[in-house]
Amino acid sequence: VLLAAPLVATVGWTSSPRRKFRPWGGTPVRGGRDTDGPVRTTQPSIAHRAYLHDVVEDTKVVKDELAREFRESTAAIVDACTGEGKNRRERNASILAKLLRLPEAIPVKLADRLANMRRSLTDRAKGKMYAGEYENFRTNLHPSSTNCPLWADLDVVYAKLQALTRA
């Protein structure tokens, strides 16, 4: 599975109209933690799901294909990280509701959010967007995932975003 996940993500991504965005954009693939470099995890199950977390949202690959290729549990986690709605607010609300129903998907979404927040440190508009969303994101998800070490990294990046967007 760990070998197939990057391949499915890459093949799906090359057919995506959003090709400038890598669907797995720096999310966990190696062990350990690093607050400034790529997002890392010591949980192998997160690694293969991280490669797939945006595939359904950003490519032509659908959830049923992931379920056939991997497992229904992996497809469900990928789906929980995929927002539905006409705008960002609706998509974020959709993701939060799905994650609260499937807490095992939260670490994958945290890794995704951490990678996105880190990339937004060089983009003031995106940084302001992520900083503005973080309190709601944390308030809703932290109680269901207090033992996830990615929260500490997210808090550090959030503080940096706040400082950058206030300057």
Short mmCIF file of N, CA and C in Angstrom, two decimals:
data_model
loop_
_atom_site.label_atom_id
_atom_site.label_comp_id
_atom_site.label_asym_id
_atom_site.label_seq_id
_atom_site.Cartn_x
_atom_site.Cartn_y
_atom_site.Cartn_z
N VAL A 1 0.83 -1.20 0.00
CA VAL A 1 0.00 0.00 0.00
C VAL A 1 0.87 1.26 0.00
N LEU A 2 1.94 1.27 0.79
CA LEU A 2 2.79 2.45 0.83
C LEU A 2 3.43 2.74 -0.52
N LEU A 3 3.69 1.73 -1.32
CA LEU A 3 4.26 1.94 -2.65
C LEU A 3 3.19 2.37 -3.64
N ALA A 4 1.98 1.85 -3.53
CA ALA A 4 0.91 2.16 -4.48
C ALA A 4 0.32 3.55 -4.26
N ALA A 5 0.24 4.01 -3.02
CA ALA A 5 -0.40 5.29 -2.73
C ALA A 5 0.24 6.46 -3.47
N PRO A 6 1.58 6.62 -3.45
CA PRO A 6 2.18 7.73 -4.19
C PRO A 6 1.93 7.63 -5.69
N LEU A 7 1.89 6.40 -6.21
CA LEU A 7 1.64 6.21 -7.64
C LEU A 7 0.23 6.66 -8.01
N VAL A 8 -0.76 6.24 -7.23
CA VAL A 8 -2.14 6.65 -7.50
C VAL A 8 -2.26 8.17 -7.38
N ALA A 9 -1.63 8.74 -6.37
CA ALA A 9 -1.68 10.19 -6.19
C ALA A 9 -1.03 10.89 -7.38
N THR A 10 0.10 10.40 -7.84
CA THR A 10 0.80 11.02 -8.96
C THR A 10 0.03 10.89 -10.26
N VAL A 11 -0.49 9.70 -10.54
CA VAL A 11 -1.25 9.50 -11.77
C VAL A 11 -2.50 10.37 -11.75
N GLY A 12 -3.21 10.39 -10.64
CA GLY A 12 -4.39 11.25 -10.54
C GLY A 12 -4.04 12.71 -10.68
N TRP A 13 -2.92 13.10 -10.09
CA TRP A 13 -2.51 14.50 -10.12
C TRP A 13 -2.15 14.96 -11.52
N THR A 14 -1.50 14.12 -12.30
CA THR A 14 -1.09 14.54 -13.64
C THR A 14 -2.28 14.77 -14.55
N SER A 15 -3.46 14.21 -14.22
CA SER A 15 -4.65 14.44 -15.01
C SER A 15 -5.52 15.56 -14.42
N SER A 16 -5.04 16.19 -13.37
CA SER A 16 -5.82 17.19 -12.66
C SER A 16 -5.69 18.57 -13.28
N PRO A 17 -6.81 19.32 -13.34
CA PRO A 17 -6.72 20.71 -13.78
C PRO A 17 -5.97 21.58 -12.78
N ARG A 18 -5.79 21.10 -11.55
CA ARG A 18 -5.07 21.84 -10.51
C ARG A 18 -3.64 21.35 -10.38
N ARG A 19 -3.00 20.98 -11.49
CA ARG A 19 -1.67 20.37 -11.45
C ARG A 19 -0.63 21.19 -10.71
N LYS A 20 -0.79 22.51 -10.65
CA LYS A 20 0.23 23.28 -9.95
C LYS A 20 0.23 22.97 -8.45
N PHE A 21 -0.83 22.36 -7.95
CA PHE A 21 -0.90 21.94 -6.55
C PHE A 21 -0.63 20.46 -6.47
N ARG A 22 0.35 20.06 -5.67
CA ARG A 22 0.58 18.64 -5.45
C ARG A 22 -0.43 18.17 -4.42
N PRO A 23 -1.23 17.16 -4.71
CA PRO A 23 -2.25 16.76 -3.76
C PRO A 23 -1.69 16.28 -2.43
N TRP A 24 -0.46 15.83 -2.40
CA TRP A 24 0.11 15.34 -1.14
C TRP A 24 1.04 16.36 -0.53
N GLY A 25 1.24 17.51 -1.16
CA GLY A 25 2.01 18.67 -0.76
C GLY A 25 2.80 18.64 0.53
N GLY A 26 3.74 17.75 0.70
CA GLY A 26 4.60 17.79 1.87
C GLY A 26 4.02 17.12 3.09
N THR A 27 2.91 16.42 2.95
CA THR A 27 2.34 15.75 4.11
C THR A 27 3.16 14.53 4.48
N PRO A 28 2.85 13.85 5.58
CA PRO A 28 3.76 12.89 6.17
C PRO A 28 4.19 11.74 5.27
N VAL A 29 5.47 11.52 5.22
CA VAL A 29 5.99 10.35 4.53
C VAL A 29 7.17 9.73 5.27
N ARG A 30 7.67 10.38 6.30
CA ARG A 30 8.81 9.85 7.05
C ARG A 30 8.56 9.98 8.54
N GLY A 31 9.34 9.29 9.33
CA GLY A 31 9.19 9.35 10.78
C GLY A 31 9.83 10.58 11.38
N GLY A 32 9.40 10.95 12.58
CA GLY A 32 9.97 12.07 13.30
C GLY A 32 9.13 13.33 13.16
N ARG A 33 9.50 14.38 13.90
CA ARG A 33 8.78 15.64 13.82
C ARG A 33 9.76 16.75 13.50
N ASP A 34 9.30 17.73 12.75
CA ASP A 34 10.13 18.85 12.34
C ASP A 34 9.20 20.04 12.14
N THR A 35 9.38 21.10 12.90
CA THR A 35 8.44 22.21 12.82
C THR A 35 8.66 23.12 11.62
N ASP A 36 9.78 23.03 10.93
CA ASP A 36 10.01 23.90 9.79
C ASP A 36 10.11 23.19 8.45
N GLY A 37 10.41 21.91 8.45
CA GLY A 37 10.56 21.17 7.20
C GLY A 37 9.29 20.44 6.83
N PRO A 38 9.43 19.39 6.02
CA PRO A 38 8.25 18.62 5.63
C PRO A 38 7.53 18.05 6.84
N VAL A 39 6.23 17.91 6.73
CA VAL A 39 5.46 17.31 7.81
C VAL A 39 5.86 15.85 7.89
N ARG A 40 6.06 15.36 9.09
CA ARG A 40 6.51 13.99 9.28
C ARG A 40 5.61 13.29 10.28
N THR A 41 5.60 11.98 10.23
CA THR A 41 4.82 11.21 11.19
C THR A 41 5.55 9.91 11.51
N THR A 42 5.32 9.40 12.70
CA THR A 42 5.86 8.10 13.06
C THR A 42 4.81 7.01 12.86
N GLN A 43 3.64 7.37 12.34
CA GLN A 43 2.56 6.41 12.13
C GLN A 43 2.47 6.04 10.65
N PRO A 44 2.93 4.84 10.26
CA PRO A 44 2.92 4.46 8.84
C PRO A 44 1.54 4.52 8.20
N SER A 45 0.48 4.24 8.97
CA SER A 45 -0.86 4.27 8.38
C SER A 45 -1.24 5.66 7.91
N ILE A 46 -0.69 6.69 8.55
CA ILE A 46 -0.96 8.06 8.11
C ILE A 46 -0.24 8.33 6.80
N ALA A 47 0.95 7.78 6.65
CA ALA A 47 1.76 8.08 5.47
C ALA A 47 1.05 7.75 4.17
N HIS A 48 0.52 6.54 4.03
CA HIS A 48 -0.10 6.20 2.75
C HIS A 48 -1.40 6.96 2.55
N ARG A 49 -2.12 7.25 3.61
CA ARG A 49 -3.35 8.03 3.48
C ARG A 49 -3.04 9.48 3.14
N ALA A 50 -1.91 9.98 3.65
CA ALA A 50 -1.52 11.35 3.36
C ALA A 50 -1.28 11.56 1.87
N TYR A 51 -0.72 10.56 1.22
CA TYR A 51 -0.51 10.66 -0.22
C TYR A 51 -1.84 10.79 -0.96
N LEU A 52 -2.87 10.23 -0.38
CA LEU A 52 -4.16 10.17 -1.07
C LEU A 52 -5.17 11.23 -0.61
N HIS A 53 -4.84 11.99 0.43
CA HIS A 53 -5.84 12.82 1.08
C HIS A 53 -6.54 13.83 0.18
N ASP A 54 -5.90 14.36 -0.81
CA ASP A 54 -6.55 15.32 -1.71
C ASP A 54 -6.89 14.73 -3.07
N VAL A 55 -6.59 13.46 -3.27
CA VAL A 55 -6.78 12.87 -4.60
C VAL A 55 -8.22 12.99 -5.07
N VAL A 56 -9.18 12.65 -4.22
CA VAL A 56 -10.59 12.71 -4.62
C VAL A 56 -10.99 14.16 -4.89
N GLU A 57 -10.49 15.08 -4.09
CA GLU A 57 -10.86 16.48 -4.22
C GLU A 57 -10.22 17.15 -5.44
N ASP A 58 -8.99 16.79 -5.77
CA ASP A 58 -8.22 17.53 -6.77
C ASP A 58 -8.00 16.80 -8.09
N THR A 59 -8.50 15.58 -8.21
CA THR A 59 -8.27 14.82 -9.44
C THR A 59 -9.56 14.15 -9.88
N LYS A 60 -9.45 13.34 -10.92
CA LYS A 60 -10.61 12.60 -11.42
C LYS A 60 -10.80 11.26 -10.72
N VAL A 61 -9.90 10.92 -9.81
CA VAL A 61 -10.02 9.68 -9.05
C VAL A 61 -11.20 9.82 -8.09
N VAL A 62 -12.04 8.80 -8.00
CA VAL A 62 -13.20 8.85 -7.10
C VAL A 62 -13.01 7.89 -5.93
N LYS A 63 -13.78 8.13 -4.88
CA LYS A 63 -13.67 7.35 -3.65
C LYS A 63 -13.78 5.84 -3.91
N ASP A 64 -14.71 5.43 -4.77
CA ASP A 64 -14.88 4.00 -5.05
C ASP A 64 -13.62 3.37 -5.62
N GLU A 65 -12.88 4.13 -6.43
CA GLU A 65 -11.61 3.61 -6.98
C GLU A 65 -10.59 3.38 -5.87
N LEU A 66 -10.53 4.32 -4.92
CA LEU A 66 -9.60 4.14 -3.80
C LEU A 66 -10.00 2.95 -2.94
N ALA A 67 -11.31 2.77 -2.74
CA ALA A 67 -11.78 1.64 -1.94
C ALA A 67 -11.39 0.32 -2.61
N ARG A 68 -11.49 0.26 -3.94
CA ARG A 68 -11.12 -0.97 -4.65
C ARG A 68 -9.60 -1.19 -4.60
N GLU A 69 -8.84 -0.13 -4.76
CA GLU A 69 -7.38 -0.24 -4.84
C GLU A 69 -6.74 -0.46 -3.46
N PHE A 70 -7.29 0.17 -2.44
CA PHE A 70 -6.70 0.09 -1.11
C PHE A 70 -7.64 -0.66 -0.18
N ARG A 71 -8.47 0.05 0.53
CA ARG A 71 -9.49 -0.56 1.40
C ARG A 71 -10.56 0.48 1.63
N GLU A 72 -11.70 0.03 2.05
CA GLU A 72 -12.80 0.97 2.35
C GLU A 72 -12.38 1.93 3.47
N SER A 73 -11.62 1.44 4.45
CA SER A 73 -11.21 2.31 5.56
C SER A 73 -10.33 3.46 5.07
N THR A 74 -9.43 3.17 4.14
CA THR A 74 -8.58 4.22 3.57
C THR A 74 -9.42 5.20 2.77
N ALA A 75 -10.34 4.69 1.96
CA ALA A 75 -11.21 5.55 1.16
C ALA A 75 -12.07 6.44 2.06
N ALA A 76 -12.53 5.89 3.18
CA ALA A 76 -13.36 6.67 4.11
C ALA A 76 -12.55 7.80 4.73
N ILE A 77 -11.29 7.53 5.06
CA ILE A 77 -10.44 8.58 5.63
C ILE A 77 -10.16 9.66 4.59
N VAL A 78 -9.87 9.26 3.37
CA VAL A 78 -9.66 10.24 2.30
C VAL A 78 -10.92 11.08 2.11
N ASP A 79 -12.08 10.42 2.10
CA ASP A 79 -13.35 11.14 1.94
C ASP A 79 -13.58 12.12 3.08
N ALA A 80 -13.22 11.73 4.30
CA ALA A 80 -13.41 12.62 5.45
C ALA A 80 -12.58 13.90 5.34
N CYS A 81 -11.49 13.83 4.59
CA CYS A 81 -10.62 14.99 4.40
C CYS A 81 -11.02 15.81 3.17
N THR A 82 -12.10 15.42 2.53
CA THR A 82 -12.55 16.06 1.30
C THR A 82 -13.80 16.89 1.57
N GLY A 83 -13.71 18.18 1.31
CA GLY A 83 -14.83 19.06 1.55
C GLY A 83 -15.83 19.06 0.41
N GLU A 84 -17.09 19.23 0.77
CA GLU A 84 -18.16 19.35 -0.21
C GLU A 84 -18.90 20.65 0.06
N GLY A 85 -19.22 21.35 -1.00
CA GLY A 85 -19.95 22.61 -0.87
C GLY A 85 -19.55 23.58 -1.95
N LYS A 86 -20.29 24.69 -2.02
CA LYS A 86 -20.03 25.65 -3.11
C LYS A 86 -18.94 26.65 -2.78
N ASN A 87 -18.57 26.77 -1.52
CA ASN A 87 -17.52 27.72 -1.17
C ASN A 87 -16.66 27.15 -0.04
N ARG A 88 -15.61 27.85 0.28
CA ARG A 88 -14.65 27.36 1.28
C ARG A 88 -15.31 27.14 2.64
N ARG A 89 -16.17 28.04 3.04
CA ARG A 89 -16.84 27.91 4.35
C ARG A 89 -17.65 26.61 4.41
N GLU A 90 -18.40 26.32 3.35
CA GLU A 90 -19.20 25.10 3.30
C GLU A 90 -18.32 23.86 3.25
N ARG A 91 -17.25 23.93 2.46
CA ARG A 91 -16.34 22.78 2.37
C ARG A 91 -15.67 22.51 3.72
N ASN A 92 -15.23 23.56 4.41
CA ASN A 92 -14.61 23.38 5.73
C ASN A 92 -15.61 22.80 6.73
N ALA A 93 -16.84 23.28 6.71
CA ALA A 93 -17.88 22.74 7.62
C ALA A 93 -18.12 21.26 7.32
N SER A 94 -18.14 20.92 6.04
CA SER A 94 -18.32 19.53 5.64
C SER A 94 -17.19 18.64 6.16
N ILE A 95 -15.97 19.13 6.00
CA ILE A 95 -14.80 18.37 6.48
C ILE A 95 -14.86 18.19 7.99
N LEU A 96 -15.14 19.26 8.73
CA LEU A 96 -15.20 19.16 10.19
C LEU A 96 -16.25 18.13 10.61
N ALA A 97 -17.42 18.17 10.01
CA ALA A 97 -18.48 17.21 10.36
C ALA A 97 -18.02 15.77 10.08
N LYS A 98 -17.40 15.55 8.94
CA LYS A 98 -16.93 14.20 8.60
C LYS A 98 -15.84 13.73 9.56
N LEU A 99 -14.92 14.63 9.90
CA LEU A 99 -13.82 14.27 10.79
C LEU A 99 -14.33 13.93 12.19
N LEU A 100 -15.35 14.63 12.64
CA LEU A 100 -15.90 14.34 13.96
C LEU A 100 -16.62 12.98 13.97
N ARG A 101 -17.12 12.56 12.81
CA ARG A 101 -17.73 11.23 12.71
C ARG A 101 -16.67 10.13 12.54
N LEU A 102 -15.49 10.51 12.06
CA LEU A 102 -14.42 9.54 11.80
C LEU A 102 -13.09 10.09 12.35
N PRO A 103 -12.93 10.09 13.67
CA PRO A 103 -11.75 10.72 14.29
C PRO A 103 -10.41 10.16 13.82
N GLU A 104 -10.38 8.91 13.34
CA GLU A 104 -9.09 8.38 12.87
C GLU A 104 -8.57 9.10 11.64
N ALA A 105 -9.42 9.91 10.99
CA ALA A 105 -9.00 10.70 9.83
C ALA A 105 -8.36 12.03 10.25
N ILE A 106 -8.53 12.42 11.49
CA ILE A 106 -8.05 13.73 11.94
C ILE A 106 -6.54 13.90 11.74
N PRO A 107 -5.69 12.94 12.10
CA PRO A 107 -4.24 13.16 11.88
C PRO A 107 -3.88 13.43 10.42
N VAL A 108 -4.57 12.81 9.49
CA VAL A 108 -4.30 13.06 8.07
C VAL A 108 -4.67 14.49 7.72
N LYS A 109 -5.83 14.96 8.20
CA LYS A 109 -6.23 16.34 7.93
C LYS A 109 -5.30 17.32 8.63
N LEU A 110 -4.85 16.98 9.83
CA LEU A 110 -3.91 17.86 10.53
C LEU A 110 -2.61 18.00 9.74
N ALA A 111 -2.14 16.90 9.19
CA ALA A 111 -0.92 16.94 8.38
C ALA A 111 -1.14 17.80 7.13
N ASP A 112 -2.29 17.66 6.52
CA ASP A 112 -2.65 18.47 5.35
C ASP A 112 -2.68 19.95 5.72
N ARG A 113 -3.36 20.26 6.81
CA ARG A 113 -3.48 21.65 7.24
C ARG A 113 -2.12 22.22 7.61
N LEU A 114 -1.29 21.43 8.28
CA LEU A 114 0.05 21.90 8.65
C LEU A 114 0.88 22.21 7.40
N ALA A 115 0.84 21.33 6.42
CA ALA A 115 1.59 21.57 5.17
C ALA A 115 1.08 22.83 4.49
N ASN A 116 -0.23 23.02 4.44
CA ASN A 116 -0.81 24.20 3.81
C ASN A 116 -0.45 25.48 4.58
N MET A 117 -0.51 25.40 5.90
CA MET A 117 -0.18 26.58 6.70
C MET A 117 1.29 26.94 6.54
N ARG A 118 2.16 25.94 6.49
CA ARG A 118 3.58 26.23 6.29
C ARG A 118 3.82 26.90 4.95
N ARG A 119 3.17 26.39 3.91
CA ARG A 119 3.33 27.01 2.58
C ARG A 119 2.78 28.43 2.57
N SER A 120 1.78 28.70 3.39
CA SER A 120 1.19 30.04 3.40
C SER A 120 2.03 31.06 4.15
N LEU A 121 3.11 30.63 4.79
CA LEU A 121 4.00 31.58 5.47
C LEU A 121 4.63 32.56 4.49
N THR A 122 4.65 32.24 3.21
CA THR A 122 5.21 33.14 2.19
C THR A 122 4.12 33.79 1.34
N ASP A 123 2.87 33.61 1.72
CA ASP A 123 1.75 34.17 0.97
C ASP A 123 0.81 34.83 1.97
N ARG A 124 0.90 36.14 2.10
CA ARG A 124 0.16 36.87 3.13
C ARG A 124 -1.34 36.61 3.08
N ALA A 125 -1.93 36.59 1.88
CA ALA A 125 -3.38 36.38 1.75
C ALA A 125 -3.78 34.99 2.25
N LYS A 126 -3.02 33.97 1.81
CA LYS A 126 -3.33 32.61 2.27
C LYS A 126 -3.04 32.48 3.77
N GLY A 127 -1.97 33.10 4.22
CA GLY A 127 -1.66 33.07 5.64
C GLY A 127 -2.78 33.65 6.48
N LYS A 128 -3.33 34.76 6.02
CA LYS A 128 -4.44 35.39 6.74
C LYS A 128 -5.66 34.47 6.74
N MET A 129 -5.91 33.80 5.60
CA MET A 129 -7.04 32.88 5.50
C MET A 129 -6.88 31.73 6.51
N TYR A 130 -5.71 31.07 6.50
CA TYR A 130 -5.50 29.95 7.41
C TYR A 130 -5.49 30.39 8.87
N ALA A 131 -4.90 31.53 9.16
CA ALA A 131 -4.90 32.04 10.53
C ALA A 131 -6.34 32.31 10.99
N GLY A 132 -7.15 32.85 10.09
CA GLY A 132 -8.54 33.13 10.41
C GLY A 132 -9.38 31.89 10.65
N GLU A 133 -9.00 30.79 10.04
CA GLU A 133 -9.75 29.53 10.19
C GLU A 133 -9.26 28.68 11.35
N TYR A 134 -8.07 28.95 11.84
CA TYR A 134 -7.42 28.02 12.77
C TYR A 134 -8.16 27.84 14.09
N GLU A 135 -8.64 28.91 14.67
CA GLU A 135 -9.29 28.79 15.97
C GLU A 135 -10.51 27.86 15.90
N ASN A 136 -11.33 28.01 14.86
CA ASN A 136 -12.49 27.13 14.69
C ASN A 136 -12.05 25.70 14.43
N PHE A 137 -11.04 25.54 13.61
CA PHE A 137 -10.47 24.22 13.29
C PHE A 137 -10.01 23.53 14.57
N ARG A 138 -9.23 24.25 15.38
CA ARG A 138 -8.68 23.67 16.61
C ARG A 138 -9.78 23.40 17.64
N THR A 139 -10.69 24.35 17.81
CA THR A 139 -11.78 24.19 18.79
C THR A 139 -12.60 22.95 18.49
N ASN A 140 -12.87 22.70 17.22
CA ASN A 140 -13.69 21.56 16.85
C ASN A 140 -12.96 20.23 16.87
N LEU A 141 -11.69 20.21 16.46
CA LEU A 141 -10.99 18.94 16.29
C LEU A 141 -10.09 18.52 17.46
N HIS A 142 -9.55 19.47 18.19
CA HIS A 142 -8.60 19.13 19.25
C HIS A 142 -9.19 18.19 20.30
N PRO A 143 -10.42 18.39 20.77
CA PRO A 143 -10.95 17.47 21.79
C PRO A 143 -10.99 16.00 21.32
N SER A 144 -11.10 15.77 20.03
CA SER A 144 -11.15 14.40 19.51
C SER A 144 -9.77 13.85 19.16
N SER A 145 -8.73 14.67 19.32
CA SER A 145 -7.39 14.23 18.90
C SER A 145 -6.29 14.85 19.76
N THR A 146 -6.53 14.95 21.04
CA THR A 146 -5.57 15.62 21.92
C THR A 146 -4.20 14.94 21.95
N ASN A 147 -4.15 13.65 21.63
CA ASN A 147 -2.87 12.94 21.68
C ASN A 147 -2.08 13.04 20.38
N CYS A 148 -2.56 13.76 19.39
CA CYS A 148 -1.84 13.87 18.12
C CYS A 148 -0.73 14.92 18.25
N PRO A 149 0.53 14.52 18.03
CA PRO A 149 1.65 15.45 18.20
C PRO A 149 1.67 16.58 17.17
N LEU A 150 0.90 16.49 16.10
CA LEU A 150 0.89 17.55 15.09
C LEU A 150 0.29 18.85 15.61
N TRP A 151 -0.51 18.78 16.68
CA TRP A 151 -1.10 20.01 17.23
C TRP A 151 -0.01 20.99 17.66
N ALA A 152 1.04 20.50 18.27
CA ALA A 152 2.12 21.40 18.73
C ALA A 152 2.73 22.13 17.54
N ASP A 153 2.96 21.43 16.44
CA ASP A 153 3.52 22.06 15.24
C ASP A 153 2.53 23.05 14.63
N LEU A 154 1.25 22.68 14.62
CA LEU A 154 0.22 23.58 14.09
C LEU A 154 0.17 24.87 14.91
N ASP A 155 0.24 24.74 16.23
CA ASP A 155 0.21 25.93 17.09
C ASP A 155 1.39 26.87 16.81
N VAL A 156 2.57 26.28 16.58
CA VAL A 156 3.76 27.09 16.28
C VAL A 156 3.57 27.84 14.95
N VAL A 157 3.11 27.15 13.94
CA VAL A 157 2.91 27.79 12.63
C VAL A 157 1.80 28.83 12.71
N TYR A 158 0.75 28.55 13.47
CA TYR A 158 -0.33 29.51 13.65
C TYR A 158 0.19 30.81 14.27
N ALA A 159 1.04 30.68 15.28
CA ALA A 159 1.62 31.88 15.90
C ALA A 159 2.44 32.67 14.89
N LYS A 160 3.19 31.97 14.04
CA LYS A 160 3.97 32.66 13.00
C LYS A 160 3.05 33.36 12.01
N LEU A 161 1.96 32.69 11.62
CA LEU A 161 1.01 33.31 10.69
C LEU A 161 0.36 34.54 11.30
N GLN A 162 0.00 34.46 12.55
CA GLN A 162 -0.58 35.63 13.23
C GLN A 162 0.38 36.80 13.21
N ALA A 163 1.64 36.54 13.51
CA ALA A 163 2.64 37.61 13.53
C ALA A 163 2.82 38.19 12.12
N LEU A 164 2.88 37.34 11.12
CA LEU A 164 3.06 37.81 9.75
C LEU A 164 1.88 38.61 9.22
N THR A 165 0.68 38.17 9.57
CA THR A 165 -0.50 38.84 9.02
C THR A 165 -0.84 40.12 9.78
N ARG A 166 -0.28 40.28 10.97
CA ARG A 166 -0.47 41.54 11.71
C ARG A 166 0.52 42.61 11.29
N ALA A 167 1.67 42.17 10.76
CA ALA A 167 2.74 43.12 10.40
C ALA A 167 2.37 43.98 9.22
#
